[in-house]
CSV table of C-alpha atoms and ligand atoms in Angstrom, one decimal:
chain,number,residue,atom,x,y,z
A,344,UNK,CA,4.9,10.6,31.4
A,345,UNK,CA,4.8,12.0,27.8
A,346,UNK,CA,5.0,15.8,27.5
A,347,UNK,CA,1.7,17.1,26.3
A,348,UNK,CA,2.1,17.4,22.5
A,349,UNK,CA,-0.1,19.0,19.9
A,350,UNK,CA,0.0,17.2,16.6
A,351,UNK,CA,-1.5,18.1,13.2
A,352,UNK,CA,-2.1,15.2,10.8
A,353,UNK,CA,-2.7,16.3,7.2
A,354,UNK,CA,-4.6,13.7,5.2
A,355,UNK,CA,-7.1,11.1,6.2
A,356,UNK,CA,-6.2,8.2,3.9
A,357,UNK,CA,-5.1,4.8,5.3
A,358,UNK,CA,-1.9,6.3,6.7
A,359,UNK,CA,-3.5,9.3,8.2
A,360,UNK,CA,-6.3,7.4,10.0
A,361,UNK,CA,-3.9,4.7,11.2
A,362,UNK,CA,-1.7,7.4,12.7
A,363,UNK,CA,-4.6,9.1,14.3
A,364,UNK,CA,-5.7,5.7,15.8
A,365,UNK,CA,-2.2,5.0,17.0
A,366,UNK,CA,-1.8,8.4,18.7
A,367,UNK,CA,-5.3,8.2,20.2
A,368,UNK,CA,-4.5,4.8,21.8
A,369,UNK,CA,-1.3,6.3,23.3
A,370,UNK,CA,-3.2,9.3,24.7
A,371,UNK,CA,-1.3,11.7,22.4
A,372,UNK,CA,-3.4,14.7,21.3
A,373,UNK,CA,-3.9,15.2,17.5
A,374,UNK,CA,-6.1,17.0,15.1
A,375,UNK,CA,-6.6,15.5,11.6
A,376,UNK,CA,-7.4,17.7,8.5
A,377,UNK,CA,-8.8,16.0,5.4
A,378,UNK,CA,-9.6,17.9,2.2
A,379,UNK,CA,-12.6,15.7,1.3
A,380,UNK,CA,-16.0,16.4,2.8
A,381,UNK,CA,-16.0,13.1,4.7
A,382,UNK,CA,-14.2,9.9,5.0
A,383,UNK,CA,-14.7,7.7,2.0
A,384,UNK,CA,-12.2,5.4,0.3
A,385,UNK,CA,-12.3,4.5,-3.3
A,386,UNK,CA,-13.4,1.0,-4.3
A,387,UNK,CA,-10.5,-1.3,-4.7
A,388,UNK,CA,-8.9,-4.2,-3.0
A,389,UNK,CA,-5.7,-4.2,-1.1
A,390,UNK,CA,-3.5,-7.1,0.0
A,391,UNK,CA,-2.7,-6.9,3.7
A,392,UNK,CA,0.5,-8.9,3.9
A,393,UNK,CA,1.7,-10.3,7.3
A,394,UNK,CA,3.8,-7.2,8.1
A,395,UNK,CA,0.8,-5.0,7.7
A,396,UNK,CA,-1.4,-7.5,9.7
A,397,UNK,CA,0.9,-7.3,12.7
A,398,UNK,CA,0.3,-3.5,12.8
A,399,UNK,CA,-3.4,-3.9,12.4
A,400,UNK,CA,-3.5,-6.3,15.3
A,401,UNK,CA,-1.5,-3.9,17.4
A,402,UNK,CA,-3.9,-1.1,16.5
A,403,UNK,CA,-6.7,-3.2,18.0
A,404,UNK,CA,-8.6,-3.9,14.8
A,405,UNK,CA,-8.1,-7.7,14.5
A,406,UNK,CA,-11.7,-8.5,15.1
A,407,UNK,CA,-12.8,-6.1,12.3
A,408,UNK,CA,-10.1,-7.4,10.0
A,409,UNK,CA,-11.5,-10.9,10.4
A,410,UNK,CA,-14.9,-9.6,9.7
A,411,UNK,CA,-14.0,-7.8,6.4
A,412,UNK,CA,-11.1,-9.9,5.2
A,413,UNK,CA,-10.6,-12.9,2.9
A,414,UNK,CA,-7.8,-15.4,3.7
A,415,UNK,CA,-6.3,-16.7,0.5
A,416,UNK,CA,-5.2,-20.3,0.3
A,417,UNK,CA,-2.0,-19.4,-1.6
A,418,UNK,CA,-0.2,-17.0,-3.8
A,419,UNK,CA,-0.1,-18.5,-7.2
A,420,UNK,CA,2.0,-17.5,-10.3
A,421,UNK,CA,0.4,-18.4,-13.6
A,422,UNK,CA,1.4,-18.3,-17.3
A,423,UNK,CA,-0.7,-15.7,-19.1
A,424,UNK,CA,-1.6,-18.0,-22.0
A,425,UNK,CA,-1.8,-21.5,-20.6
A,426,UNK,CA,-2.6,-20.8,-17.0
A,427,UNK,CA,0.0,-23.3,-15.9
A,428,UNK,CA,1.4,-22.8,-12.4
A,429,UNK,CA,4.8,-21.1,-12.1
A,430,UNK,CA,4.8,-21.1,-8.3
A,431,UNK,CA,2.3,-21.7,-5.4
A,432,UNK,CA,3.2,-20.2,-2.0
A,433,UNK,CA,0.9,-21.6,0.6
A,434,UNK,CA,-0.5,-18.8,2.8
A,435,UNK,CA,-3.6,-19.8,4.7
A,436,UNK,CA,-2.1,-22.6,6.7
A,437,UNK,CA,1.5,-21.4,6.9
A,438,UNK,CA,1.6,-17.6,7.0
A,439,UNK,CA,1.5,-17.3,10.8
A,440,UNK,CA,4.2,-19.8,11.3
A,441,UNK,CA,6.4,-18.5,8.4
A,442,UNK,CA,5.8,-14.7,8.9
A,443,UNK,CA,4.2,-14.2,12.3
A,444,UNK,CA,0.7,-13.2,11.0
A,445,UNK,CA,-2.0,-14.0,8.5
A,446,UNK,CA,-2.2,-12.7,4.9
A,447,UNK,CA,-5.6,-11.0,4.2
A,448,UNK,CA,-7.3,-9.5,1.2
A,449,UNK,CA,-9.5,-6.6,2.1
A,450,UNK,CA,-11.5,-3.8,0.4
A,451,UNK,CA,-9.9,-0.4,1.0
A,452,UNK,CA,-13.1,1.2,2.1
A,453,UNK,CA,-13.7,-1.6,4.7
A,454,UNK,CA,-10.1,-1.3,5.9
A,455,UNK,CA,-10.4,2.5,6.2
A,456,UNK,CA,-13.7,2.1,8.1
A,457,UNK,CA,-12.3,-0.3,10.8
A,458,UNK,CA,-9.3,2.1,11.3
A,459,UNK,CA,-11.7,5.0,11.9
A,460,UNK,CA,-13.9,3.2,14.5
A,461,UNK,CA,-13.6,5.1,17.8
A,462,UNK,CA,-11.8,8.2,16.5
A,463,UNK,CA,-13.2,11.3,18.2
A,464,UNK,CA,-15.1,13.3,15.6
A,465,UNK,CA,-14.2,16.5,17.3
A,466,UNK,CA,-10.5,15.9,16.4
A,467,UNK,CA,-11.2,15.6,12.7
A,468,UNK,CA,-11.9,18.6,10.3
A,469,UNK,CA,-13.1,17.8,6.8
A,470,UNK,CA,-13.2,20.0,3.7
A,471,UNK,CA,-9.9,21.8,4.4
A,472,UNK,CA,-7.1,21.6,1.9
A,473,UNK,CA,-3.6,22.2,3.2
A,474,UNK,CA,-1.6,24.6,1.0
A,475,UNK,CA,1.7,24.6,2.9
A,476,UNK,CA,3.6,24.3,6.1
A,477,UNK,CA,6.1,26.7,7.7
A,478,UNK,CA,8.7,25.5,10.2
A,479,UNK,CA,8.9,27.9,13.2
A,480,UNK,CA,10.9,28.1,16.4
A,481,UNK,CA,10.1,24.8,18.1
A,482,UNK,CA,6.8,24.5,16.2
A,483,UNK,CA,5.3,24.4,12.7
A,484,UNK,CA,2.2,25.9,11.2
A,485,UNK,CA,0.0,24.4,8.5
A,486,UNK,CA,-2.0,26.8,6.2
A,487,UNK,CA,-5.2,25.9,4.5
A,488,UNK,CA,-7.0,27.1,1.4
A,489,UNK,CA,-9.8,28.7,3.5
A,490,UNK,CA,-7.2,31.0,5.1
A,491,UNK,CA,-7.1,29.1,8.4
A,492,UNK,CA,-3.9,28.0,10.1
A,493,UNK,CA,-3.0,25.4,12.7
A,494,UNK,CA,0.2,25.6,14.8
A,495,UNK,CA,1.5,22.5,16.4
A,496,UNK,CA,4.6,20.8,17.9
A,497,UNK,CA,4.5,18.5,14.9
A,498,UNK,CA,2.8,18.6,11.5
A,499,UNK,CA,2.7,15.2,9.7
A,500,UNK,CA,2.0,15.1,6.0
A,501,UNK,CA,0.0,12.0,5.3
A,502,UNK,CA,-1.4,13.7,2.3
A,503,UNK,CA,-0.5,11.1,-0.4
A,504,UNK,CA,1.4,11.0,-3.6
A,505,UNK,CA,0.9,14.7,-4.5
A,506,UNK,CA,1.7,15.8,-0.9
A,507,UNK,CA,1.5,19.6,-0.3
A,508,UNK,CA,3.5,19.1,2.9
A,509,UNK,CA,6.3,17.4,1.0
A,510,UNK,CA,6.3,20.2,-1.5
A,511,UNK,CA,6.5,22.9,1.2
A,512,UNK,CA,9.4,21.1,2.9
A,513,UNK,CA,11.4,19.7,0.0
A,514,UNK,CA,10.1,21.5,-3.1
A,515,UNK,CA,8.4,19.9,-6.0
A,516,UNK,CA,9.9,16.9,-7.7
A,517,UNK,CA,8.9,15.4,-11.0
A,518,UNK,CA,8.0,11.7,-11.0
A,519,UNK,CA,9.0,9.7,-14.1
A,520,UNK,CA,6.2,8.0,-16.2
A,521,UNK,CA,7.2,4.3,-16.2
A,522,UNK,CA,5.5,3.5,-19.5
A,523,UNK,CA,3.0,1.4,-17.6
A,524,UNK,CA,-0.7,1.9,-17.3
A,525,UNK,CA,-2.8,0.2,-14.7
A,526,UNK,CA,-6.4,-0.8,-14.5
A,527,UNK,CA,-8.2,-1.6,-11.3
A,528,UNK,CA,-11.7,-3.1,-11.3
A,529,UNK,CA,-14.1,-5.0,-9.2
A,530,UNK,CA,-16.2,-8.0,-10.2
A,531,UNK,CA,-19.3,-8.6,-8.0
A,532,UNK,CA,-19.6,-12.3,-7.1
A,533,UNK,CA,-23.2,-13.5,-6.5
A,534,UNK,CA,-22.2,-17.1,-5.8
A,535,UNK,CA,-18.8,-17.6,-4.3
A,536,UNK,CA,-16.5,-19.0,-5.6
A,537,UNK,CA,-16.5,-18.2,-9.3
A,538,UNK,CA,-15.6,-21.4,-11.2
A,539,UNK,CA,-12.7,-19.6,-13.0
A,540,UNK,CA,-11.2,-17.8,-10.0
A,541,UNK,CA,-9.4,-19.9,-7.3
A,542,UNK,CA,-9.3,-18.8,-3.7
A,543,UNK,CA,-5.8,-17.4,-4.1
A,544,UNK,CA,-3.8,-14.3,-4.8
A,545,UNK,CA,-3.1,-15.0,-8.5
A,546,UNK,CA,-0.2,-13.4,-10.4
A,547,UNK,CA,-0.7,-13.8,-14.2
A,548,UNK,CA,2.5,-12.9,-16.1
A,549,UNK,CA,2.7,-12.4,-19.8
A,550,UNK,CA,4.6,-10.4,-22.4
A,551,UNK,CA,5.0,-6.8,-21.2
A,552,UNK,CA,2.0,-7.1,-18.8
A,553,UNK,CA,0.8,-8.8,-15.6
A,554,UNK,CA,-2.5,-9.1,-13.8
A,555,UNK,CA,-3.2,-9.8,-10.1
A,556,UNK,CA,-6.6,-11.0,-9.0
A,557,UNK,CA,-8.0,-11.9,-5.6
A,558,UNK,CA,-11.3,-12.1,-3.6
A,559,UNK,CA,-12.2,-9.3,-1.3
A,560,UNK,CA,-15.3,-8.6,0.8
A,561,UNK,CA,-15.2,-12.1,2.3
A,562,UNK,CA,-15.6,-13.5,-1.3
A,563,UNK,CA,-18.4,-11.2,-2.5
A,564,UNK,CA,-16.2,-9.5,-5.1
A,565,UNK,CA,-13.0,-10.1,-7.1
A,566,UNK,CA,-10.4,-7.3,-7.3
A,567,UNK,CA,-8.4,-6.9,-10.5
A,568,UNK,CA,-5.1,-5.0,-10.9
A,569,UNK,CA,-4.0,-5.2,-14.5
A,570,UNK,CA,-0.7,-3.6,-15.6
A,571,UNK,CA,0.4,-3.2,-19.2
A,572,UNK,CA,3.0,-1.2,-21.1
A,573,UNK,CA,1.7,1.9,-22.9
A,574,UNK,CA,2.9,4.9,-24.8
A,575,UNK,CA,-0.2,6.7,-23.7
A,576,UNK,CA,0.5,9.2,-20.9
A,577,UNK,CA,-2.2,8.5,-18.3
A,578,UNK,CA,-2.8,10.7,-15.3
A,579,UNK,CA,-1.3,9.7,-11.9
A,580,UNK,CA,-4.7,9.5,-10.3
A,581,UNK,CA,-6.9,6.8,-8.7
A,582,UNK,CA,-10.1,8.0,-10.4
A,583,UNK,CA,-9.7,8.1,-14.2
A,584,UNK,CA,-12.7,6.1,-15.5
A,585,UNK,CA,-12.1,3.2,-18.0
A,586,UNK,CA,-14.4,0.6,-19.4
A,587,UNK,CA,-14.8,-3.2,-19.5
A,588,UNK,CA,-14.1,-3.2,-23.2
A,589,UNK,CA,-10.9,-1.2,-22.9
A,590,UNK,CA,-9.7,-3.7,-20.3
A,591,UNK,CA,-10.7,-6.8,-22.4
A,592,UNK,CA,-9.1,-5.3,-25.5
A,593,UNK,CA,-5.8,-4.7,-23.8
A,594,UNK,CA,-5.4,-8.4,-22.9
A,595,UNK,CA,-6.3,-10.1,-26.2
A,596,UNK,CA,-4.9,-13.6,-26.3
A,597,UNK,CA,-4.7,-14.0,-22.5
A,598,UNK,CA,-6.2,-17.1,-20.9
A,599,UNK,CA,-10.0,-17.4,-21.1
A,600,UNK,CA,-10.3,-17.6,-17.2
A,601,UNK,CA,-9.0,-14.1,-17.1
A,602,UNK,CA,-11.0,-12.7,-20.0
A,603,UNK,CA,-14.2,-14.2,-18.6
A,604,UNK,CA,-13.4,-12.3,-15.4
A,605,UNK,CA,-12.7,-9.1,-17.2
A,606,UNK,CA,-16.0,-9.3,-19.0
A,607,UNK,CA,-17.8,-9.3,-15.7
A,608,UNK,CA,-16.2,-6.1,-14.3
A,609,UNK,CA,-18.6,-3.5,-13.0
A,610,UNK,CA,-18.1,-0.6,-15.5
A,611,UNK,CA,-18.8,2.0,-12.7
A,612,UNK,CA,-15.8,0.5,-10.8
A,613,UNK,CA,-13.3,0.2,-13.6
A,614,UNK,CA,-10.5,2.8,-13.5
A,615,UNK,CA,-7.1,3.3,-15.2
A,616,UNK,CA,-4.1,5.4,-14.5
A,617,UNK,CA,-0.4,5.8,-15.3
A,618,UNK,CA,2.3,4.4,-13.1
A,619,UNK,CA,4.9,7.0,-12.1
A,620,UNK,CA,8.2,6.2,-10.4
A,621,UNK,CA,9.7,8.2,-7.6
A,622,UNK,CA,13.2,7.9,-6.2
A,623,UNK,CA,13.6,7.4,-2.5
A,624,UNK,CA,14.1,10.6,-0.6
A,625,UNK,CA,17.3,11.4,1.3
A,626,UNK,CA,15.4,13.0,4.2
A,627,UNK,CA,11.7,13.3,5.3
A,628,UNK,CA,11.7,15.6,8.3
A,629,UNK,CA,12.5,19.1,9.4
A,630,UNK,CA,12.6,19.7,13.2
A,631,UNK,CA,8.8,19.9,13.5
A,632,UNK,CA,7.4,18.5,10.3
A,633,UNK,CA,7.5,15.0,8.8
A,634,UNK,CA,5.9,12.8,6.2
A,635,UNK,CA,4.5,9.3,6.1
A,636,UNK,CA,3.0,6.9,3.6
A,637,UNK,CA,2.8,7.8,-0.1
A,638,UNK,CA,3.8,11.4,0.8
A,639,UNK,CA,7.2,10.1,2.0
A,640,UNK,CA,7.8,7.1,-0.3
A,641,UNK,CA,5.4,6.7,-3.2
A,642,UNK,CA,6.0,3.3,-4.8
A,643,UNK,CA,5.0,1.2,-7.7
A,644,UNK,CA,2.3,-1.3,-6.7
A,645,UNK,CA,4.3,-4.4,-7.8
A,646,UNK,CA,5.0,-5.7,-4.2
A,647,UNK,CA,1.5,-4.6,-2.9
A,648,UNK,CA,3.2,-2.6,-0.1
A,649,UNK,CA,2.0,1.1,-0.3
A,650,UNK,CA,-0.7,0.8,2.3
A,651,UNK,CA,1.3,-1.7,4.3
A,652,UNK,CA,4.2,0.8,4.5
A,653,UNK,CA,1.8,3.6,5.4
A,654,UNK,CA,0.5,1.4,8.3
A,655,UNK,CA,4.1,0.5,9.5
A,656,UNK,CA,5.1,4.2,9.3
A,657,UNK,CA,2.1,5.3,11.4
A,658,UNK,CA,2.7,2.8,14.1
A,659,UNK,CA,6.4,3.5,14.4
A,660,UNK,CA,6.0,7.3,14.4
A,661,UNK,CA,3.4,7.2,17.2
A,662,UNK,CA,5.5,4.9,19.2
A,663,UNK,CA,8.6,7.1,18.7
A,664,UNK,CA,6.7,10.1,20.0
A,665,UNK,CA,5.7,8.2,23.1
A,666,UNK,CA,9.1,6.7,23.6
A,667,UNK,CA,11.0,9.9,23.4
A,668,UNK,CA,8.6,11.6,25.8
A,669,UNK,CA,7.6,14.4,23.5
A,670,UNK,CA,11.1,15.3,22.3
A,671,UNK,CA,10.0,15.8,18.7
A,672,UNK,CA,13.4,16.0,16.9
A,673,UNK,CA,14.6,12.9,18.7
A,674,UNK,CA,11.4,11.0,17.8
A,675,UNK,CA,11.7,12.0,14.2
A,676,UNK,CA,15.3,10.9,14.0
A,677,UNK,CA,14.4,7.5,15.4
A,678,UNK,CA,11.4,7.3,13.1
A,679,UNK,CA,13.5,8.0,10.0
A,680,UNK,CA,16.2,5.6,11.1
A,681,UNK,CA,13.7,2.8,11.5
A,682,UNK,CA,11.6,3.6,8.4
A,683,UNK,CA,13.7,5.2,5.6
A,684,UNK,CA,16.0,2.3,4.8
A,685,UNK,CA,13.2,-0.2,4.7
A,686,UNK,CA,10.8,1.9,2.6
A,687,UNK,CA,13.6,2.9,0.2
A,688,UNK,CA,14.4,-0.8,-0.2
A,689,UNK,CA,10.8,-1.6,-0.9
A,690,UNK,CA,10.5,1.3,-3.4
A,691,UNK,CA,13.6,0.0,-5.3
A,692,UNK,CA,12.6,-3.6,-5.3
A,693,UNK,CA,9.1,-2.8,-6.5
A,694,UNK,CA,10.8,-1.1,-9.4
A,695,UNK,CA,12.9,-4.2,-10.2
A,696,UNK,CA,9.9,-6.5,-9.9
A,697,UNK,CA,8.2,-4.4,-12.6
A,698,UNK,CA,11.0,-5.4,-15.0
A,699,UNK,CA,10.7,-9.1,-14.2
A,700,UNK,CA,6.9,-9.2,-14.5
A,701,UNK,CA,7.1,-7.4,-17.9
A,702,UNK,CA,9.7,-9.2,-19.9
A,703,UNK,CA,8.8,-9.2,-23.5
A,704,UNK,CA,10.4,-11.9,-25.8
A,705,UNK,CA,9.2,-15.5,-25.7
A,706,UNK,CA,12.7,-16.7,-24.7
A,707,UNK,CA,12.8,-14.2,-21.7
A,708,UNK,CA,9.4,-15.4,-20.6
A,709,UNK,CA,10.4,-19.1,-20.9
A,710,UNK,CA,13.6,-18.5,-18.9
A,711,UNK,CA,11.6,-16.6,-16.2
A,712,UNK,CA,8.9,-19.2,-15.9
A,713,UNK,CA,11.6,-21.9,-15.6
A,714,UNK,CA,13.4,-20.0,-12.9
A,715,UNK,CA,10.1,-19.7,-10.9
A,716,UNK,CA,9.4,-23.4,-11.3
A,717,UNK,CA,12.9,-24.4,-10.3
A,718,UNK,CA,12.8,-22.1,-7.2
A,719,UNK,CA,9.5,-23.7,-6.3
A,720,UNK,CA,10.9,-27.2,-6.6
A,721,UNK,CA,13.8,-26.3,-4.3
A,722,UNK,CA,11.6,-24.8,-1.6
A,723,UNK,CA,7.8,-25.3,-1.8
A,724,UNK,CA,7.2,-22.6,0.8
A,725,UNK,CA,9.3,-19.9,-0.9
A,726,UNK,CA,7.4,-16.7,-1.8
A,727,UNK,CA,7.3,-16.7,-5.6
A,728,UNK,CA,7.7,-12.9,-5.7
A,729,UNK,CA,10.6,-13.1,-3.2
A,730,UNK,CA,9.0,-10.9,-0.5
A,731,UNK,CA,9.9,-12.9,2.6
A,732,UNK,CA,12.1,-10.1,4.0
A,733,UNK,CA,9.1,-7.8,3.7
A,734,UNK,CA,6.6,-10.1,5.4
A,735,UNK,CA,8.9,-11.0,8.3
A,736,UNK,CA,9.4,-7.5,9.5
A,737,UNK,CA,7.6,-6.5,12.7
A,738,UNK,CA,7.0,-2.8,13.2
A,739,UNK,CA,5.4,-3.5,16.6
A,740,UNK,CA,8.7,-4.3,18.1
A,741,UNK,CA,10.2,-0.9,17.3
A,742,UNK,CA,10.3,0.2,20.9
A,743,UNK,CA,12.9,-2.4,21.5
A,744,UNK,CA,15.1,-0.9,18.8
A,745,UNK,CA,14.5,2.6,20.2
A,746,UNK,CA,15.5,1.4,23.6
A,747,UNK,CA,19.0,1.1,22.2
A,748,UNK,CA,18.8,4.9,22.1
A,749,UNK,CA,18.6,6.6,25.5
A,750,UNK,CA,14.9,7.7,26.1
A,751,UNK,CA,14.5,11.1,27.7
A,752,UNK,CA,13.5,11.0,31.4
B,908,FAD,C1,-2.9,-0.5,-8.3
B,908,FAD,C2,-2.6,-0.3,-6.9
B,908,FAD,C3,-2.7,-1.4,-6.1
B,908,FAD,C4,-2.2,-1.3,-4.8
B,908,FAD,N1,-2.3,-2.4,-4.0
B,908,FAD,C5,-1.8,-2.4,-2.8
B,908,FAD,C6,-1.8,-3.6,-2.0
B,908,FAD,O1,-2.2,-4.6,-2.4
B,908,FAD,N2,-1.3,-3.5,-0.7
B,908,FAD,C7,-0.8,-2.3,-0.2
B,908,FAD,O2,-0.3,-2.2,0.9
B,908,FAD,N3,-0.8,-1.1,-1.0
B,908,FAD,C8,-1.3,-1.2,-2.2
B,908,FAD,N4,-1.3,0.0,-3.0
B,908,FAD,C9,-0.8,1.3,-2.5
B,908,FAD,C10,-1.7,2.0,-1.5
B,908,FAD,O3,-3.0,2.1,-1.9
B,908,FAD,C11,-1.2,3.4,-1.2
B,908,FAD,O4,0.2,3.3,-1.0
B,908,FAD,C12,-1.8,3.9,0.1
B,908,FAD,O5,-3.2,4.1,0.0
B,908,FAD,C13,-1.2,5.2,0.6
B,908,FAD,O6,-1.9,5.7,1.7
B,908,FAD,P1,-1.6,7.2,2.2
B,908,FAD,O7,-2.5,7.3,3.4
B,908,FAD,O8,-0.2,7.5,2.3
B,908,FAD,O9,-2.1,8.1,1.0
B,908,FAD,P2,-3.6,8.3,0.4
B,908,FAD,O10,-4.4,7.0,0.5
B,908,FAD,O11,-3.4,8.8,-1.0
B,908,FAD,O12,-4.3,9.3,1.3
B,908,FAD,C14,-4.0,10.7,1.3
B,908,FAD,C15,-5.2,11.5,1.9
B,908,FAD,O13,-4.8,12.8,2.0
B,908,FAD,C16,-5.8,13.7,1.5
B,908,FAD,N5,-5.2,14.9,1.0
B,908,FAD,C17,-4.4,15.0,-0.1
B,908,FAD,N6,-3.9,16.2,-0.2
B,908,FAD,C18,-4.4,16.9,0.8
B,908,FAD,C19,-4.3,18.3,1.2
B,908,FAD,N7,-3.5,19.2,0.6
B,908,FAD,N8,-4.9,18.7,2.3
B,908,FAD,C20,-5.7,17.8,3.1
B,908,FAD,N9,-5.9,16.5,2.7
B,908,FAD,C21,-5.2,16.1,1.6
B,908,FAD,C22,-6.5,12.9,0.4
B,908,FAD,O14,-7.8,13.3,0.2
B,908,FAD,C23,-6.4,11.4,1.1
B,908,FAD,O15,-7.6,11.2,1.9
B,908,FAD,C24,-1.8,-0.1,-4.3
B,908,FAD,C25,-1.7,1.0,-5.1
B,908,FAD,C26,-2.1,0.9,-6.4
B,908,FAD,C27,-1.9,2.1,-7.2
């Protein structure tokens, strides 16, 4: 029987609500604090790779996922100028066999909504901004901008890339601007499919830039993530408005399929921001405080794993609290041991992928394209972006690994 715990979750993004759901399903008491006035995710797509889908199924949202998701046929690498295929990793028919679960494309707001279904409203407070956390004797206390406080056995910072909890615990650290800017945009689709957008996760790679496109909302919209090098210092934010024209201008000379798509972006859903890089942290927790998701390991989006890692963290942390029968320091130790090496590796590999996607000279591009085509010829099922090790991982078996540690009676 788990000791009765009181847990404070700061932040109700994808990581925070997934954690709340995981705790609720285990019967562990929590209270979630979100600074916004209500739940509402920003409009953008997100790839739910098989490792994330395993967690979503374990959190009981498989039916919802099938309702909101789009199953791509394949992940396809394309040359920016000619659209010729560099690799084609089959997904729809092979992902379960190869990686243990499907690969879905979803809209973030839809994903957030299915995770929130069934959360008790009385255990969520909106409109409260956490300003800090103090470690106490066997407990921790979160403070909020309205002067209120919340004392708990454990405070979890799921408060994103600019985490106040991380700042209180480990001090502020300055992320490095990578010299990349990123647009994200949605194209509404009246008649699916668009003739110039295949039913795939498409990676277009060109000089110093790449673009990822895929259907979301069951095919009713196409999501665009476009990254290009820039001297301009753009804010690290999700909500900096951009325009269709700015996006089209940045990709002059790229294949007409892509430009046609850009020209159809919904201007009210076209945003830009700078990409900042963060080094992996050496430690996340104090005895009664910890971090998850972007608060713990903000990462570049080049492996599409930020939300997936937040989901894995949430599941593992909730299971650790249950497994260690309410011994918070033991649970946090097991949580970090399971999660920190993996998330650090993903952070570092995402950084490396950024370099491969953004080579600049024609000869570098030619060599890269040839290497992709050669790898594909050797193994038609290889993942072009070399992410097999990420997709194969199964967070839902973490209790087996904890069992190697003696659980408290
Ligand atoms: C271009 C791009 C594409 C991406 N594509 C993918 C993808 O395909 N697949 C994938 O898995 N990931 C992707 N990601 C990453 C992913 O979106 C993030 O990593 C993920 O949303 C992090 O979730 P989180 O819950 O940790 O943080 P957030 O989603 O940032 O949530 C933090 C929450 O905390 C609240 N909050 C913040 N501060 C406070 C405070 N002081 N007090 C109270 N509340 C607070 C915020 O309002 C917010 O609700 C992408 C990211 C980018 C930039």
